[in-house]
CSV table of C-alpha atoms in Angstrom, one decimal:
chain,number,residue,atom,x,y,z
A,1,MET,CA,32.6,-18.5,-1.1
A,2,ASP,CA,30.6,-20.8,1.2
A,3,SER,CA,27.4,-21.8,-0.5
A,4,ASP,CA,25.5,-22.0,2.8
A,5,HIS,CA,23.7,-18.6,2.8
A,6,GLY,CA,21.5,-19.4,5.8
A,7,GLY,CA,22.5,-19.4,9.4
A,8,THR,CA,21.2,-19.3,12.9
A,9,ASN,CA,22.7,-16.0,13.8
A,10,TYR,CA,21.4,-14.0,10.8
A,11,GLU,CA,18.5,-14.0,8.4
A,12,PHE,CA,18.5,-13.6,4.6
A,13,ASN,CA,15.2,-15.0,3.5
A,14,ARG,CA,12.9,-12.0,2.9
A,15,THR,CA,9.4,-11.9,1.5
A,16,LYS,CA,7.4,-9.0,0.2
A,17,ILE,CA,4.0,-8.3,-1.4
A,18,LEU,CA,4.0,-5.5,-3.9
A,19,ILE,CA,2.4,-4.2,-7.1
A,20,ARG,CA,4.5,-5.0,-10.1
A,21,HIS,CA,3.4,-3.4,-13.4
A,22,GLY,CA,0.0,-3.0,-12.0
A,23,LYS,CA,-0.4,-6.6,-10.9
A,24,LEU,CA,-0.2,-8.2,-7.4
A,25,SER,CA,3.2,-9.8,-6.9
A,26,PHE,CA,4.9,-12.0,-4.3
A,27,THR,CA,8.6,-12.2,-4.0
A,28,ALA,CA,10.9,-14.2,-1.8
A,29,TYR,CA,14.7,-13.5,-1.8
A,30,THR,CA,16.7,-16.6,-1.1
A,31,ASP,CA,20.3,-15.5,-1.0
A,32,ILE,CA,22.5,-12.8,0.5
A,33,ALA,CA,22.9,-10.8,-2.7
A,34,TYR,CA,19.2,-10.9,-3.5
A,35,SER,CA,20.2,-12.4,-6.9
A,36,LEU,CA,18.2,-15.6,-6.4
A,37,ASN,CA,14.5,-15.0,-5.9
A,38,ASP,CA,11.1,-16.7,-6.4
A,39,ILE,CA,8.6,-14.3,-7.9
A,40,ILE,CA,4.9,-15.0,-8.4
A,41,THR,CA,2.9,-12.3,-10.3
A,42,GLY,CA,-0.8,-12.2,-10.8
A,43,ASN,CA,-2.9,-11.2,-13.8
A,44,ILE,CA,-5.5,-8.9,-12.4
A,45,THR,CA,-4.8,-5.2,-12.7
A,46,ILE,CA,-5.1,-3.4,-9.3
A,47,ASN,CA,-3.5,0.0,-9.9
A,48,ASP,CA,-6.8,1.5,-11.0
A,49,ASN,CA,-7.3,4.0,-8.1
A,50,LEU,CA,-9.9,1.7,-6.4
A,51,TRP,CA,-9.8,-0.2,-3.1
A,52,HIS,CA,-8.9,-3.8,-3.5
A,53,HIS,CA,-8.8,-6.7,-1.1
A,54,ILE,CA,-5.7,-8.8,-1.7
A,55,THR,CA,-4.6,-12.0,0.0
A,56,ILE,CA,-1.7,-14.3,-0.1
A,57,VAL,CA,-2.3,-17.9,1.3
A,58,LYS,CA,0.4,-20.5,1.6
A,59,THR,CA,-0.5,-24.2,2.3
A,60,THR,CA,1.2,-26.1,5.0
A,61,ASP,CA,1.5,-29.3,3.1
A,62,ALA,CA,4.5,-30.5,1.1
A,63,THR,CA,3.3,-28.9,-2.1
A,64,ASN,CA,4.1,-25.4,-0.8
A,65,ASN,CA,1.3,-24.0,-2.9
A,66,LEU,CA,0.9,-20.2,-2.8
A,67,PHE,CA,-2.4,-18.6,-3.8
A,68,LEU,CA,-2.8,-15.0,-4.8
A,69,TYR,CA,-6.4,-13.6,-4.4
A,70,VAL,CA,-7.8,-10.2,-5.5
A,71,ASP,CA,-11.2,-9.2,-4.2
A,72,GLY,CA,-12.1,-12.7,-3.3
A,73,VAL,CA,-11.1,-14.2,-6.7
A,74,LEU,CA,-8.2,-16.5,-7.2
A,75,ASP,CA,-5.7,-14.7,-9.4
A,76,VAL,CA,-2.8,-17.1,-9.7
A,77,VAL,CA,-1.3,-20.2,-8.1
A,78,GLY,CA,2.4,-20.8,-7.6
A,79,THR,CA,4.8,-22.5,-5.2
A,80,ASN,CA,7.2,-21.1,-2.7
A,81,ASP,CA,9.2,-22.8,0.1
A,82,PHE,CA,11.4,-19.9,1.2
A,83,ILE,CA,8.9,-18.0,3.4
A,84,THR,CA,10.2,-17.3,6.9
A,85,ASP,CA,8.3,-16.1,9.9
A,86,SER,CA,11.0,-14.4,12.0
A,87,GLN,CA,11.3,-11.0,10.2
A,88,SER,CA,10.2,-7.5,10.9
A,89,LEU,CA,7.0,-6.5,9.1
A,90,PHE,CA,6.9,-3.3,7.1
A,91,LEU,CA,3.6,-1.9,5.8
A,92,GLY,CA,3.6,0.5,2.9
A,93,ALA,CA,7.3,0.3,2.3
A,94,ASN,CA,10.1,-2.0,1.5
A,95,GLY,CA,12.1,-2.8,4.6
A,96,TYR,CA,15.2,-3.4,2.4
A,97,ARG,CA,17.7,-5.7,4.1
A,98,PHE,CA,17.0,-4.9,7.7
A,99,PHE,CA,16.5,-7.4,10.4
A,100,GLU,CA,16.6,-7.4,14.2
A,101,PRO,CA,19.4,-6.5,14.8
A,102,PRO,CA,20.4,-5.0,11.5
A,103,VAL,CA,23.5,-6.8,10.3
A,104,ALA,CA,25.9,-6.8,7.3
A,105,ILE,CA,27.6,-10.0,6.2
A,106,LYS,CA,31.3,-9.9,5.3
A,107,PHE,CA,33.2,-12.8,3.7
A,108,ASN,CA,36.8,-13.7,4.3
A,109,PHE,CA,37.7,-15.2,0.9
A,110,LYS,CA,41.1,-16.3,2.2
A,111,ASN,CA,39.9,-19.0,4.5
A,112,ASN,CA,36.2,-19.0,3.5
A,113,ILE,CA,34.9,-18.0,6.9
A,114,LYS,CA,31.9,-15.7,7.2
A,115,SER,CA,31.7,-13.0,9.8
A,116,VAL,CA,28.8,-10.8,10.9
A,117,ALA,CA,29.2,-7.1,11.7
A,118,ARG,CA,27.0,-4.1,12.1
A,119,GLU,CA,27.5,-1.3,9.6
A,120,ILE,CA,26.2,2.2,9.3
A,121,ASN,CA,24.8,1.4,5.9
A,122,ASP,CA,22.5,-1.2,7.5
A,123,LEU,CA,20.7,1.1,9.8
A,124,PRO,CA,16.9,0.4,9.5
A,125,TYR,CA,15.2,2.8,7.2
A,126,PRO,CA,12.4,1.9,4.7
A,127,ILE,CA,12.6,2.5,0.9
A,128,ASP,CA,10.2,2.0,-2.1
A,129,PHE,CA,7.2,3.7,-0.4
A,130,TYR,CA,3.8,2.5,-1.5
A,131,GLN,CA,1.8,5.1,-3.4
A,132,GLY,CA,-1.6,4.4,-2.0
A,133,ASN,CA,-3.8,3.8,1.1
A,134,LEU,CA,-3.9,0.8,3.4
A,135,ASP,CA,-6.6,-0.5,5.7
A,136,GLU,CA,-7.3,-3.8,7.5
A,137,VAL,CA,-4.0,-5.7,7.4
A,138,ARG,CA,-4.4,-9.2,8.8
A,139,VAL,CA,-1.7,-11.9,9.4
A,140,TRP,CA,-2.7,-15.5,10.1
A,141,ASN,CA,-0.6,-18.6,11.0
A,142,ARG,CA,-3.0,-20.9,9.1
A,143,ALA,CA,-4.3,-21.2,5.5
A,144,LEU,CA,-7.7,-19.6,5.1
A,145,SER,CA,-10.2,-21.1,2.7
A,146,LEU,CA,-11.7,-19.0,-0.2
A,147,ALA,CA,-15.1,-19.2,1.5
A,148,GLU,CA,-13.6,-17.7,4.7
A,149,LEU,CA,-11.8,-15.0,2.8
A,150,GLN,CA,-15.0,-14.0,1.0
A,151,ASN,CA,-17.0,-14.0,4.2
A,152,ASN,CA,-14.5,-11.6,5.9
A,153,GLN,CA,-13.6,-9.5,3.0
A,154,ASN,CA,-15.4,-6.2,3.5
A,155,CYS,CA,-16.0,-6.1,7.2
A,156,GLU,CA,-14.2,-6.1,10.5
A,157,LEU,CA,-13.4,-9.3,12.3
A,158,ALA,CA,-15.7,-9.8,15.3
A,159,ASN,CA,-13.9,-10.6,18.6
A,160,PRO,CA,-10.4,-10.6,17.0
A,161,THR,CA,-8.7,-11.8,20.2
A,162,SER,CA,-10.6,-15.1,19.9
A,163,GLN,CA,-10.1,-15.6,16.1
A,164,THR,CA,-8.3,-18.9,15.5
A,165,GLY,CA,-4.8,-18.4,14.2
A,166,LEU,CA,-4.9,-14.6,14.0
A,167,VAL,CA,-1.4,-13.4,14.7
A,168,ALA,CA,-1.7,-9.7,14.0
A,169,TYR,CA,-4.6,-7.4,13.0
A,170,TYR,CA,-4.3,-3.7,12.0
A,171,GLN,CA,-7.6,-1.9,11.6
A,172,PHE,CA,-6.2,1.6,11.1
A,173,ASN,CA,-8.9,3.1,13.3
A,174,GLN,CA,-6.9,5.4,15.6
A,175,GLY,CA,-7.0,8.8,13.9
A,176,VAL,CA,-9.6,11.3,12.7
A,177,ASP,CA,-10.0,11.7,9.0
A,178,SER,CA,-7.6,14.3,7.6
A,179,GLU,CA,-7.3,16.2,11.0
A,180,ASN,CA,-4.3,16.9,13.1
A,181,ASN,CA,-3.3,13.4,14.3
A,182,MET,CA,0.4,14.1,15.1
A,183,SER,CA,0.1,12.5,18.5
A,184,LEU,CA,-1.2,9.2,17.1
A,185,THR,CA,1.9,7.5,15.9
A,186,VAL,CA,1.1,3.9,17.0
A,187,LEU,CA,-0.7,1.4,14.8
A,188,THR,CA,-2.7,-0.8,17.2
A,189,ASP,CA,-2.7,-4.6,16.9
A,190,ALA,CA,-6.3,-5.6,17.6
A,191,SER,CA,-5.4,-9.3,17.8
A,192,GLY,CA,-4.4,-9.0,21.4
A,193,ASN,CA,-0.9,-10.3,20.6
A,194,GLY,CA,0.8,-6.9,21.2
A,195,TYR,CA,2.4,-6.5,17.7
A,196,ASN,CA,1.8,-2.7,17.7
A,197,GLY,CA,3.4,-0.8,14.8
A,198,THR,CA,5.0,2.6,14.7
A,199,LEU,CA,4.1,5.2,12.0
A,200,THR,CA,7.3,6.5,10.5
A,201,ASP,CA,7.7,9.6,8.3
A,202,PHE,CA,4.0,10.5,8.2
A,203,SER,CA,2.9,14.1,8.3
A,204,LEU,CA,-0.3,13.1,10.2
A,205,ASN,CA,-2.0,16.4,9.3
A,206,GLY,CA,-4.1,17.0,6.3
A,207,ALA,CA,-5.6,14.9,3.5
A,208,THR,CA,-2.5,13.0,2.7
A,209,SER,CA,0.1,11.1,4.7
A,210,ASN,CA,-2.4,10.8,7.5
A,211,TRP,CA,-5.2,8.8,8.9
A,212,ILE,CA,-8.0,9.1,6.3
A,213,ALA,CA,-11.5,7.7,5.5
A,214,GLY,CA,-12.8,6.1,2.4
A,215,SER,CA,-12.1,2.4,2.9
A,216,PRO,CA,-15.1,0.1,2.1
A,217,ILE,CA,-14.6,-1.5,5.5
A,218,VAL,CA,-16.8,0.6,7.9
A,219,THR,CA,-15.7,0.8,11.5
A,220,GLY,CA,-18.1,-1.3,13.6
A,221,ASN,CA,-19.4,-3.3,10.7
A,222,ASN,CA,-18.5,-6.8,11.9
A,223,CYS,CA,-18.3,-9.9,9.7
A,224,SER,CA,-20.8,-12.6,10.1
A,225,PRO,CA,-19.5,-15.7,12.0
A,226,PHE,CA,-17.9,-18.1,9.5
A,227,PHE,CA,-18.8,-21.8,9.9
A,228,LYS,CA,-16.9,-24.5,8.1
A,229,TYR,CA,-19.0,-27.5,7.1
A,230,ASN,CA,-17.3,-30.8,6.3
């Protein structure tokens, strides 16, 4: 079998952030069978039924350092050079092996030629649903400092469309707490970049599987401007 598992017409590198045995974990799969992966797991317990602010920061230098933060505290440092930026983003579920378009890879072992084909088993549906609540998901294309993370931890970003390097910003502010929100199925991207999400398999009515209150980040409570001093 050809050892080159990467290609320009399909994508195998996948990254995900999850809770593994109660600890924050970052995983990057690096081959087509998901047998080779790079896993970094923290030490701070976060499955305690409390809200936590978690952050993954990757440096852009040759070290490929990866920093895992919990509530503004550095949990663990690792390295990873398999992160890609051309994948679909799933919040609250594992996107499994689905890309745009979803593809399955077949191998012709006789002449060692790879072929790409759509298959019914590769239709996009999420698995491994997160058992908890989400609020304030932010995606940046630059490495934030610890001081900036702490400054912006428990507040909304002011003027998000003018934030340097902010790619996507989900505030989860569309619905009414525990009411009938069945018409509100779009998760708005407040960054201004248009990466709106779609709510899938939510009941959107009642106290669970719905838009709810309770996050420590209060709507309208903007973060103070962050100034970096050299």
